[in-house]
PDB file of C-alpha atoms in Angstrom:
ATOM      1  CA  MET A 810      29.758   5.920 -25.574  1.00  0.00           C
ATOM      2  CA  THR A 811      26.871   3.451 -25.546  1.00  0.00           C
ATOM      3  CA  ARG A 812      25.080   2.683 -28.805  1.00  0.00           C
ATOM      4  CA  VAL A 813      21.377   3.193 -28.122  1.00  0.00           C
ATOM      5  CA  ALA A 814      18.497   2.479 -30.489  1.00  0.00           C
ATOM      6  CA  PHE A 815      15.405   4.492 -29.603  1.00  0.00           C
ATOM      7  CA  ILE A 816      12.119   3.549 -31.256  1.00  0.00           C
ATOM      8  CA  GLY A 817       9.104   5.834 -30.774  1.00  0.00           C
ATOM      9  CA  LEU A 818       9.674   9.585 -30.620  1.00  0.00           C
ATOM     10  CA  GLY A 819       6.286  10.952 -29.603  1.00  0.00           C
ATOM     11  CA  ASN A 820       5.532  13.373 -26.766  1.00  0.00           C
ATOM     12  CA  MET A 821       7.392  11.196 -24.261  1.00  0.00           C
ATOM     13  CA  GLY A 822       9.930   9.385 -26.428  1.00  0.00           C
ATOM     14  CA  GLY A 823      11.262  12.532 -28.053  1.00  0.00           C
ATOM     15  CA  GLY A 824      12.447  14.025 -24.773  1.00  0.00           C
ATOM     16  CA  MET A 825      13.740  10.693 -23.545  1.00  0.00           C
ATOM     17  CA  ALA A 826      15.836  10.104 -26.672  1.00  0.00           C
ATOM     18  CA  ALA A 827      17.193  13.655 -26.427  1.00  0.00           C
ATOM     19  CA  ASN A 828      18.393  12.973 -22.881  1.00  0.00           C
ATOM     20  CA  GLN A 829      20.156   9.807 -24.029  1.00  0.00           C
ATOM     21  CA  ALA A 830      21.964  11.854 -26.682  1.00  0.00           C
ATOM     22  CA  GLY A 831      22.675  14.594 -24.147  1.00  0.00           C
ATOM     23  CA  ALA A 832      24.398  12.035 -21.930  1.00  0.00           C
ATOM     24  CA  GLY A 833      26.907  11.438 -24.703  1.00  0.00           C
ATOM     25  CA  HIS A 834      25.464   8.216 -26.071  1.00  0.00           C
ATOM     26  CA  GLN A 835      25.251   7.451 -29.770  1.00  0.00           C
ATOM     27  CA  VAL A 836      21.495   7.371 -30.320  1.00  0.00           C
ATOM     28  CA  ARG A 837      20.077   5.968 -33.529  1.00  0.00           C
ATOM     29  CA  ALA A 838      16.388   6.864 -33.546  1.00  0.00           C
ATOM     30  CA  PHE A 839      13.349   5.864 -35.567  1.00  0.00           C
ATOM     31  CA  ASP A 840       9.729   6.969 -35.746  1.00  0.00           C
ATOM     32  CA  LEU A 841       7.053   6.751 -38.425  1.00  0.00           C
ATOM     33  CA  SER A 842       6.611  10.538 -38.108  1.00  0.00           C
ATOM     34  CA  ALA A 843       9.110  12.517 -40.179  1.00  0.00           C
ATOM     35  CA  ASP A 844       8.550  15.570 -37.960  1.00  0.00           C
ATOM     36  CA  ALA A 845       9.313  13.602 -34.793  1.00  0.00           C
ATOM     37  CA  LEU A 846      12.439  12.174 -36.399  1.00  0.00           C
ATOM     38  CA  ALA A 847      13.570  15.651 -37.452  1.00  0.00           C
ATOM     39  CA  ARG A 848      13.163  16.928 -33.873  1.00  0.00           C
ATOM     40  CA  ALA A 849      15.221  14.017 -32.606  1.00  0.00           C
ATOM     41  CA  THR A 850      18.066  14.753 -35.012  1.00  0.00           C
ATOM     42  CA  THR A 851      18.030  18.388 -33.896  1.00  0.00           C
ATOM     43  CA  ALA A 852      18.436  17.086 -30.330  1.00  0.00           C
ATOM     44  CA  GLY A 853      21.537  15.109 -31.276  1.00  0.00           C
ATOM     45  CA  CYS A 854      20.169  11.739 -32.398  1.00  0.00           C
ATOM     46  CA  GLN A 855      20.991  10.027 -35.670  1.00  0.00           C
ATOM     47  CA  ALA A 856      17.991   9.268 -37.887  1.00  0.00           C
ATOM     48  CA  ALA A 857      17.440   5.665 -38.964  1.00  0.00           C
ATOM     49  CA  ALA A 858      15.347   4.678 -41.963  1.00  0.00           C
ATOM     50  CA  SER A 859      13.782   1.695 -40.191  1.00  0.00           C
ATOM     51  CA  VAL A 860      13.618  -0.182 -36.906  1.00  0.00           C
ATOM     52  CA  ALA A 861      16.003  -2.765 -38.342  1.00  0.00           C
ATOM     53  CA  GLU A 862      18.571  -0.105 -39.176  1.00  0.00           C
ATOM     54  CA  ALA A 863      18.219   1.551 -35.765  1.00  0.00           C
ATOM     55  CA  VAL A 864      18.843  -1.655 -33.802  1.00  0.00           C
ATOM     56  CA  ALA A 865      21.427  -3.294 -36.075  1.00  0.00           C
ATOM     57  CA  ASP A 866      24.450  -2.716 -33.831  1.00  0.00           C
ATOM     58  CA  ALA A 867      22.748  -1.434 -30.672  1.00  0.00           C
ATOM     59  CA  GLU A 868      23.934  -2.226 -27.176  1.00  0.00           C
ATOM     60  CA  VAL A 869      20.628  -0.984 -25.735  1.00  0.00           C
ATOM     61  CA  VAL A 870      17.235  -0.879 -27.452  1.00  0.00           C
ATOM     62  CA  ILE A 871      14.582   1.390 -25.890  1.00  0.00           C
ATOM     63  CA  THR A 872      11.012   1.527 -27.158  1.00  0.00           C
ATOM     64  CA  MET A 873       8.207   3.976 -26.313  1.00  0.00           C
ATOM     65  CA  LEU A 874       5.165   2.860 -28.298  1.00  0.00           C
ATOM     66  CA  PRO A 875       1.416   3.596 -28.179  1.00  0.00           C
ATOM     67  CA  ALA A 876      -0.073   0.223 -27.190  1.00  0.00           C
ATOM     68  CA  GLY A 877       0.401  -3.513 -26.781  1.00  0.00           C
ATOM     69  CA  PRO A 878      -0.110  -4.480 -30.451  1.00  0.00           C
ATOM     70  CA  HIS A 879       2.637  -2.043 -31.476  1.00  0.00           C
ATOM     71  CA  VAL A 880       5.020  -3.566 -28.929  1.00  0.00           C
ATOM     72  CA  ARG A 881       4.276  -7.090 -30.158  1.00  0.00           C
ATOM     73  CA  SER A 882       4.797  -6.047 -33.770  1.00  0.00           C
ATOM     74  CA  VAL A 883       7.987  -4.029 -33.311  1.00  0.00           C
ATOM     75  CA  TYR A 884       9.699  -6.673 -31.210  1.00  0.00           C
ATOM     76  CA  GLY A 885       8.314  -9.805 -32.844  1.00  0.00           C
ATOM     77  CA  GLU A 886       8.676  -8.714 -36.445  1.00  0.00           C
ATOM     78  CA  GLN A 887      11.698  -6.407 -36.297  1.00  0.00           C
ATOM     79  CA  VAL A 888      13.812  -6.143 -33.146  1.00  0.00           C
ATOM     80  CA  PHE A 889      14.243  -9.872 -32.495  1.00  0.00           C
ATOM     81  CA  ASN A 890      15.293 -10.392 -36.107  1.00  0.00           C
ATOM     82  CA  SER A 891      17.723  -7.466 -36.387  1.00  0.00           C
ATOM     83  CA  ALA A 892      19.314  -6.597 -33.018  1.00  0.00           C
ATOM     84  CA  PRO A 893      22.468  -8.345 -31.776  1.00  0.00           C
ATOM     85  CA  LYS A 894      21.748 -10.959 -29.109  1.00  0.00           C
ATOM     86  CA  SER A 895      23.930  -8.997 -26.686  1.00  0.00           C
ATOM     87  CA  ALA A 896      21.565  -6.004 -26.786  1.00  0.00           C
ATOM     88  CA  LEU A 897      19.569  -5.134 -23.682  1.00  0.00           C
ATOM     89  CA  LEU A 898      15.913  -4.594 -24.643  1.00  0.00           C
ATOM     90  CA  ILE A 899      13.820  -2.136 -22.601  1.00  0.00           C
ATOM     91  CA  ASP A 900      10.189  -1.342 -23.376  1.00  0.00           C
ATOM     92  CA  CYS A 901       8.981   1.865 -21.718  1.00  0.00           C
ATOM     93  CA  SER A 902       5.491   1.790 -23.250  1.00  0.00           C
ATOM     94  CA  THR A 903       2.424   1.500 -21.019  1.00  0.00           C
ATOM     95  CA  ILE A 904       0.654  -1.721 -22.041  1.00  0.00           C
ATOM     96  CA  ASP A 905      -1.240  -4.619 -20.498  1.00  0.00           C
ATOM     97  CA  VAL A 906       0.586  -6.980 -18.181  1.00  0.00           C
ATOM     98  CA  GLU A 907      -0.016 -10.114 -20.235  1.00  0.00           C
ATOM     99  CA  THR A 908       1.473  -8.579 -23.388  1.00  0.00           C
ATOM    100  CA  ALA A 909       4.535  -7.471 -21.440  1.00  0.00           C
ATOM    101  CA  ARG A 910       5.024 -10.968 -20.065  1.00  0.00           C
ATOM    102  CA  ASP A 911       4.469 -12.567 -23.458  1.00  0.00           C
ATOM    103  CA  VAL A 912       6.988 -10.305 -25.197  1.00  0.00           C
ATOM    104  CA  ALA A 913       9.471 -10.979 -22.376  1.00  0.00           C
ATOM    105  CA  ARG A 914       8.991 -14.714 -22.887  1.00  0.00           C
ATOM    106  CA  GLN A 915       9.592 -14.364 -26.625  1.00  0.00           C
ATOM    107  CA  ALA A 916      12.674 -12.243 -25.946  1.00  0.00           C
ATOM    108  CA  GLY A 917      14.094 -14.901 -23.637  1.00  0.00           C
ATOM    109  CA  GLU A 918      13.433 -17.629 -26.180  1.00  0.00           C
ATOM    110  CA  ALA A 919      15.248 -15.532 -28.792  1.00  0.00           C
ATOM    111  CA  GLY A 920      18.262 -15.110 -26.470  1.00  0.00           C
ATOM    112  CA  PHE A 921      17.720 -11.501 -25.321  1.00  0.00           C
ATOM    113  CA  ARG A 922      17.585  -9.787 -21.943  1.00  0.00           C
ATOM    114  CA  PHE A 923      14.309  -7.848 -21.666  1.00  0.00           C
ATOM    115  CA  ALA A 924      12.651  -5.424 -19.244  1.00  0.00           C
ATOM    116  CA  ASP A 925       9.282  -3.709 -19.124  1.00  0.00           C
ATOM    117  CA  ALA A 926       9.926  -0.238 -17.700  1.00  0.00           C
ATOM    118  CA  PRO A 927       6.911   2.095 -17.969  1.00  0.00           C
ATOM    119  CA  VAL A 928       7.337   5.633 -16.725  1.00  0.00           C
ATOM    120  CA  SER A 929       5.680   8.201 -14.495  1.00  0.00           C
ATOM    121  CA  GLY A 930       6.177  11.946 -14.690  1.00  0.00           C
ATOM    122  CA  GLY A 931       4.696  13.200 -17.962  1.00  0.00           C
ATOM    123  CA  VAL A 932       6.131  15.228 -20.815  1.00  0.00           C
ATOM    124  CA  MET A 933       7.923  17.787 -18.663  1.00  0.00           C
ATOM    125  CA  ALA A 934       9.780  15.067 -16.751  1.00  0.00           C
ATOM    126  CA  ALA A 935      10.615  13.291 -20.014  1.00  0.00           C
ATOM    127  CA  GLU A 936      12.223  16.479 -21.287  1.00  0.00           C
ATOM    128  CA  ALA A 937      13.974  17.183 -17.980  1.00  0.00           C
ATOM    129  CA  GLY A 938      15.295  13.643 -17.531  1.00  0.00           C
ATOM    130  CA  THR A 939      13.425  13.215 -14.244  1.00  0.00           C
ATOM    131  CA  LEU A 940      11.083  10.317 -14.963  1.00  0.00           C
ATOM    132  CA  ALA A 941      10.331   7.520 -12.515  1.00  0.00           C
ATOM    133  CA  PHE A 942      10.741   4.056 -14.034  1.00  0.00           C
ATOM    134  CA  MET A 943       8.895   0.974 -12.735  1.00  0.00           C
ATOM    135  CA  VAL A 944      10.832  -2.046 -13.909  1.00  0.00           C
ATOM    136  CA  GLY A 945       9.868  -5.650 -14.426  1.00  0.00           C
ATOM    137  CA  CYS A 946      12.885  -7.829 -15.212  1.00  0.00           C
ATOM    138  CA  ASP A 947      15.104 -10.655 -14.038  1.00  0.00           C
ATOM    139  CA  GLU A 948      16.883  -9.550 -10.877  1.00  0.00           C
ATOM    140  CA  ALA A 949      20.281 -10.224 -12.455  1.00  0.00           C
ATOM    141  CA  ASP A 950      19.536  -7.732 -15.260  1.00  0.00           C
ATOM    142  CA  PHE A 951      18.358  -4.843 -13.109  1.00  0.00           C
ATOM    143  CA  SER A 952      21.712  -3.100 -12.627  1.00  0.00           C
ATOM    144  CA  ALA A 953      22.193  -2.970 -16.407  1.00  0.00           C
ATOM    145  CA  VAL A 954      18.648  -1.686 -16.905  1.00  0.00           C
ATOM    146  CA  GLU A 955      19.127   0.966 -14.218  1.00  0.00           C
ATOM    147  CA  ALA A 956      22.345   2.173 -15.846  1.00  0.00           C
ATOM    148  CA  ALA A 957      20.727   2.324 -19.288  1.00  0.00           C
ATOM    149  CA  LEU A 958      17.809   4.394 -17.971  1.00  0.00           C
ATOM    150  CA  GLU A 959      19.911   6.733 -15.818  1.00  0.00           C
ATOM    151  CA  PRO A 960      20.057   9.675 -18.311  1.00  0.00           C
ATOM    152  CA  MET A 961      16.251   9.845 -18.277  1.00  0.00           C
ATOM    153  CA  SER A 962      15.566   9.020 -14.634  1.00  0.00           C
ATOM    154  CA  ARG A 963      15.183  10.515 -11.180  1.00  0.00           C
ATOM    155  CA  ALA A 964      14.181   7.126  -9.781  1.00  0.00           C
ATOM    156  CA  THR A 965      14.379   3.591 -11.175  1.00  0.00           C
ATOM    157  CA  ILE A 966      12.703   0.907  -9.074  1.00  0.00           C
ATOM    158  CA  ARG A 967      12.493  -2.811  -9.737  1.00  0.00           C
ATOM    159  CA  ALA A 968       8.872  -3.788  -9.150  1.00  0.00           C
ATOM    160  CA  GLY A 969       9.531  -7.492  -9.647  1.00  0.00           C
ATOM    161  CA  ASP A 970       9.743  -9.986 -12.485  1.00  0.00           C
ATOM    162  CA  HIS A 971       8.531  -9.441 -16.056  1.00  0.00           C
ATOM    163  CA  GLY A 972       5.177  -7.666 -16.148  1.00  0.00           C
ATOM    164  CA  ALA A 973       5.540  -6.194 -12.674  1.00  0.00           C
ATOM    165  CA  GLY A 974       6.532  -2.813 -14.077  1.00  0.00           C
ATOM    166  CA  GLN A 975       3.296  -2.647 -16.046  1.00  0.00           C
ATOM    167  CA  ALA A 976       1.286  -3.778 -13.022  1.00  0.00           C
ATOM    168  CA  ALA A 977       2.835  -0.983 -10.941  1.00  0.00           C
ATOM    169  CA  LYS A 978       2.162   1.612 -13.644  1.00  0.00           C
ATOM    170  CA  ILE A 979      -1.464   0.597 -14.102  1.00  0.00           C
ATOM    171  CA  CYS A 980      -2.160   0.673 -10.353  1.00  0.00           C
ATOM    172  CA  ASN A 981      -0.301   3.952  -9.880  1.00  0.00           C
ATOM    173  CA  ASN A 982      -2.171   5.734 -12.659  1.00  0.00           C
ATOM    174  CA  MET A 983      -5.523   4.440 -11.505  1.00  0.00           C
ATOM    175  CA  LEU A 984      -4.706   5.994  -8.128  1.00  0.00           C
ATOM    176  CA  LEU A 985      -3.619   9.216  -9.857  1.00  0.00           C
ATOM    177  CA  GLY A 986      -6.829   9.441 -11.893  1.00  0.00           C
ATOM    178  CA  ILE A 987      -8.962   8.888  -8.803  1.00  0.00           C
ATOM    179  CA  SER A 988      -7.022  11.371  -6.651  1.00  0.00           C
ATOM    180  CA  MET A 989      -7.143  14.090  -9.326  1.00  0.00           C
ATOM    181  CA  LEU A 990     -10.922  13.779  -9.508  1.00  0.00           C
ATOM    182  CA  GLY A 991     -11.083  14.150  -5.725  1.00  0.00           C
ATOM    183  CA  VAL A 992      -8.932  17.275  -5.836  1.00  0.00           C
ATOM    184  CA  CYS A 993     -11.032  18.730  -8.668  1.00  0.00           C
ATOM    185  CA  GLU A 994     -14.285  18.054  -6.793  1.00  0.00           C
ATOM    186  CA  ALA A 995     -12.890  19.697  -3.664  1.00  0.00           C
ATOM    187  CA  PHE A 996     -11.847  22.869  -5.522  1.00  0.00           C
ATOM    188  CA  ALA A 997     -15.206  23.021  -7.312  1.00  0.00           C
ATOM    189  CA  LEU A 998     -17.057  22.748  -4.010  1.00  0.00           C
ATOM    190  CA  ALA A 999     -14.771  25.275  -2.288  1.00  0.00           C
ATOM    191  CA  GLU A1000     -15.508  27.718  -5.094  1.00  0.00           C
ATOM    192  CA  LYS A1001     -19.281  27.272  -4.665  1.00  0.00           C
ATOM    193  CA  LEU A1002     -18.901  27.845  -0.929  1.00  0.00           C
ATOM    194  CA  GLY A1003     -17.034  31.112  -1.488  1.00  0.00           C
ATOM    195  CA  LEU A1004     -13.621  29.857  -0.414  1.00  0.00           C
ATOM    196  CA  ALA A1005     -10.719  31.339  -2.410  1.00  0.00           C
ATOM    197  CA  ALA A1006      -8.753  28.729  -4.340  1.00  0.00           C
ATOM    198  CA  ASP A1007      -5.375  29.903  -3.027  1.00  0.00           C
ATOM    199  CA  ARG A1008      -6.628  29.824   0.570  1.00  0.00           C
ATOM    200  CA  PHE A1009      -8.038  26.339   0.132  1.00  0.00           C
ATOM    201  CA  PHE A1010      -4.763  25.193  -1.464  1.00  0.00           C
ATOM    202  CA  ASP A1011      -2.732  26.499   1.485  1.00  0.00           C
ATOM    203  CA  ILE A1012      -5.039  24.824   3.991  1.00  0.00           C
ATOM    204  CA  ALA A1013      -5.444  21.458   2.259  1.00  0.00           C
ATOM    205  CA  ASN A1014      -1.744  21.309   1.469  1.00  0.00           C
ATOM    206  CA  LYS A1015      -1.030  21.337   5.210  1.00  0.00           C
ATOM    207  CA  SER A1016      -3.929  19.093   6.159  1.00  0.00           C
ATOM    208  CA  SER A1017      -5.065  15.523   5.688  1.00  0.00           C
ATOM    209  CA  GLY A1018      -6.222  16.172   2.105  1.00  0.00           C
ATOM    210  CA  GLN A1019      -2.650  16.744   0.939  1.00  0.00           C
ATOM    211  CA  CYS A1020      -1.630  14.634  -2.062  1.00  0.00           C
ATOM    212  CA  TRP A1021       0.489  14.867  -5.233  1.00  0.00           C
ATOM    213  CA  SER A1022      -2.472  15.903  -7.398  1.00  0.00           C
ATOM    214  CA  LEU A1023      -2.995  18.872  -5.091  1.00  0.00           C
ATOM    215  CA  SER A1024       0.523  19.894  -4.097  1.00  0.00           C
ATOM    216  CA  THR A1025       2.457  19.316  -7.315  1.00  0.00           C
ATOM    217  CA  TYR A1026      -0.168  19.250 -10.074  1.00  0.00           C
ATOM    218  CA  CYS A1027      -2.916  21.593  -8.909  1.00  0.00           C
ATOM    219  CA  PRO A1028      -5.763  21.797 -11.467  1.00  0.00           C
ATOM    220  CA  VAL A1029      -6.473  25.469 -10.727  1.00  0.00           C
ATOM    221  CA  PRO A1030      -4.395  28.131 -12.537  1.00  0.00           C
ATOM    222  CA  GLY A1031      -2.344  30.534 -10.452  1.00  0.00           C
ATOM    223  CA  VAL A1032      -2.316  28.244  -7.414  1.00  0.00           C
ATOM    224  CA  GLY A1033       0.767  26.375  -6.222  1.00  0.00           C
ATOM    225  CA  PRO A1034       3.646  25.390  -8.521  1.00  0.00           C
ATOM    226  CA  GLN A1035       3.193  26.003 -12.242  1.00  0.00           C
ATOM    227  CA  THR A1036       1.194  23.223 -13.898  1.00  0.00           C
ATOM    228  CA  PRO A1037      -0.622  22.675 -17.216  1.00  0.00           C
ATOM    229  CA  ALA A1038      -3.554  24.568 -15.665  1.00  0.00           C
ATOM    230  CA  ASP A1039      -1.430  27.708 -16.050  1.00  0.00           C
ATOM    231  CA  ARG A1040      -1.071  26.998 -19.791  1.00  0.00           C
ATOM    232  CA  GLY A1041      -4.705  26.491 -20.656  1.00  0.00           C
ATOM    233  CA  TYR A1042      -4.343  22.794 -19.767  1.00  0.00           C
ATOM    234  CA  GLU A1043      -2.018  22.239 -22.710  1.00  0.00           C
ATOM    235  CA  GLY A1044       0.942  19.850 -22.473  1.00  0.00           C
ATOM    236  CA  GLY A1045       1.369  17.567 -19.514  1.00  0.00           C
ATOM    237  CA  PHE A1046      -0.527  14.255 -19.491  1.00  0.00           C
ATOM    238  CA  ALA A1047      -3.292  14.151 -22.083  1.00  0.00           C
ATOM    239  CA  THR A1048      -6.755  12.986 -21.077  1.00  0.00           C
ATOM    240  CA  THR A1049      -6.640  10.314 -23.801  1.00  0.00           C
ATOM    241  CA  MET A1050      -3.544   8.847 -22.168  1.00  0.00           C
ATOM    242  CA  MET A1051      -5.120   8.843 -18.717  1.00  0.00           C
ATOM    243  CA  LEU A1052      -8.199   7.182 -20.184  1.00  0.00           C
ATOM    244  CA  LYS A1053      -6.011   4.555 -21.850  1.00  0.00           C
ATOM    245  CA  ASP A1054      -4.364   3.740 -18.504  1.00  0.00           C
ATOM    246  CA  LEU A1055      -7.703   3.585 -16.688  1.00  0.00           C
ATOM    247  CA  LYS A1056      -9.027   1.189 -19.331  1.00  0.00           C
ATOM    248  CA  LEU A1057      -5.932  -0.977 -18.838  1.00  0.00           C
ATOM    249  CA  ALA A1058      -6.570  -0.929 -15.087  1.00  0.00           C
ATOM    250  CA  GLN A1059     -10.197  -1.966 -15.532  1.00  0.00           C
ATOM    251  CA  GLY A1060      -9.186  -4.745 -17.916  1.00  0.00           C
ATOM    252  CA  ALA A1061      -6.612  -5.991 -15.432  1.00  0.00           C
ATOM    253  CA  ALA A1062      -9.133  -5.781 -12.591  1.00  0.00           C
ATOM    254  CA  ALA A1063     -11.670  -7.823 -14.530  1.00  0.00           C
ATOM    255  CA  GLN A1064      -9.068 -10.455 -15.365  1.00  0.00           C
ATOM    256  CA  ALA A1065      -7.804 -10.638 -11.777  1.00  0.00           C
ATOM    257  CA  GLY A1066     -11.245 -10.559 -10.175  1.00  0.00           C
ATOM    258  CA  ALA A1067     -10.457  -7.348  -8.271  1.00  0.00           C
ATOM    259  CA  SER A1068     -13.094  -4.819  -7.188  1.00  0.00           C
ATOM    260  CA  THR A1069     -12.191  -1.265  -8.302  1.00  0.00           C
ATOM    261  CA  PRO A1070     -15.400   0.812  -8.175  1.00  0.00           C
ATOM    262  CA  LEU A1071     -13.621   4.162  -7.915  1.00  0.00           C
ATOM    263  CA  GLY A1072     -11.357   3.217 -10.809  1.00  0.00           C
ATOM    264  CA  ALA A1073     -14.444   2.373 -12.860  1.00  0.00           C
ATOM    265  CA  GLN A1074     -16.050   5.713 -12.000  1.00  0.00           C
ATOM    266  CA  ALA A1075     -12.842   7.551 -12.899  1.00  0.00           C
ATOM    267  CA  GLU A1076     -12.762   5.791 -16.264  1.00  0.00           C
ATOM    268  CA  ALA A1077     -16.376   6.789 -16.920  1.00  0.00           C
ATOM    269  CA  LEU A1078     -15.769  10.452 -16.090  1.00  0.00           C
ATOM    270  CA  TYR A1079     -12.627  10.722 -18.208  1.00  0.00           C
ATOM    271  CA  ALA A1080     -14.422   8.926 -21.064  1.00  0.00           C
ATOM    272  CA  LEU A1081     -17.217  11.519 -20.855  1.00  0.00           C
ATOM    273  CA  PHE A1082     -14.690  14.345 -20.815  1.00  0.00           C
ATOM    274  CA  ALA A1083     -12.863  12.957 -23.848  1.00  0.00           C
ATOM    275  CA  ALA A1084     -16.147  12.347 -25.682  1.00  0.00           C
ATOM    276  CA  ASN A1085     -16.880  16.061 -25.356  1.00  0.00           C
ATOM    277  CA  GLY A1086     -13.787  16.769 -27.461  1.00  0.00           C
ATOM    278  CA  PHE A1087     -11.202  17.396 -24.756  1.00  0.00           C
ATOM    279  CA  GLY A1088      -9.053  14.295 -25.090  1.00  0.00           C
ATOM    280  CA  GLY A1089      -6.030  16.408 -26.000  1.00  0.00           C
ATOM    281  CA  LYS A1090      -6.242  18.559 -22.880  1.00  0.00           C
ATOM    282  CA  ASP A1091      -4.270  17.710 -19.759  1.00  0.00           C
ATOM    283  CA  PHE A1092      -6.180  15.303 -17.548  1.00  0.00           C
ATOM    284  CA  SER A1093      -6.465  17.920 -14.779  1.00  0.00           C
ATOM    285  CA  ALA A1094      -8.742  19.950 -17.086  1.00  0.00           C
ATOM    286  CA  VAL A1095     -11.541  17.579 -16.015  1.00  0.00           C
ATOM    287  CA  ILE A1096     -12.150  20.164 -13.274  1.00  0.00           C
ATOM    288  CA  GLN A1097     -14.043  22.180 -15.881  1.00  0.00           C
ATOM    289  CA  LEU A1098     -16.429  19.271 -16.406  1.00  0.00           C
ATOM    290  CA  LEU A1099     -17.096  19.117 -12.676  1.00  0.00           C
ATOM    291  CA  ARG A1100     -17.528  22.893 -12.541  1.00  0.00           C
ATOM    292  CA  GLY A1101     -19.952  22.819 -15.466  1.00  0.00           C
ATOM    293  CA  ARG A1102     -17.686  25.223 -17.356  1.00  0.00           C
ATOM    294  CA  LEU A1103     -16.537  23.233 -20.386  1.00  0.00           C
ATOM    295  CA  SER A1104     -17.111  26.268 -22.612  1.00  0.00           C
ATOM    296  CA  GLU A1105     -14.020  27.857 -21.086  1.00  0.00           C
ATOM    297  CA  LEU A1106     -11.889  25.119 -22.643  1.00  0.00           C
ATOM    298  CA  ALA A1107     -13.185  25.664 -26.186  1.00  0.00           C
TER     299      ALA A1107
END
């Protein structure tokens, strides 16, 4: 039985912590939300009163936090001061590359092993234990990181050294945001041209337009595998989270001097969609913006 501290029990972290407990590990969990902490205890975790209490005797510390400043604060002010030096530290938050590298540097100076390991797969995969992890860490630490993530993972891939996991996540989600917009535009046009959505899905899914956003996460209800579109675009990957990742991608592009015009356009469209009050809807709901049918989401 591994002693795991899990910090951050939101939409993603809650399911992830539950899978750690389900694997037979002793999970001591903490979140600022009492409701989130109560759900975690129902799933088999032990509630901690603070980060310091959660990590005090942990062998593995896993964090899933909203943004870079939270990661800096939790590690710099709490984890480094309270966890045993033998603990393996894994941050699964999606943050900027420079923050990930800086926290890794601080961890090394404090005597800890550290990995940035952002995830892909959304809430359903977090609950099912089928997330994909993109890991940035020292090569010698990867086998330990992979073993620690196994209860939550369908695939764990080392992207490179510290920060590489975040770089992979940012690039991947920029691609996802762009491809979903392309799929949504295609369905909106097909509809205007009188082509049935299910017929277009069958054709495109066997043609050169095939992609994950179409085949696995179709934005049209009643077409293909069940997706958030079949639940009124509730659950899944919130538009606010997609917008956050696209902003991170644009910030990284500006810093690196990379040209990402489609990424910039995707950010602008998702920002418009969120500004209309739909930030809580799944990101595939942007199809209603392109259709001119936002009233159907109200």
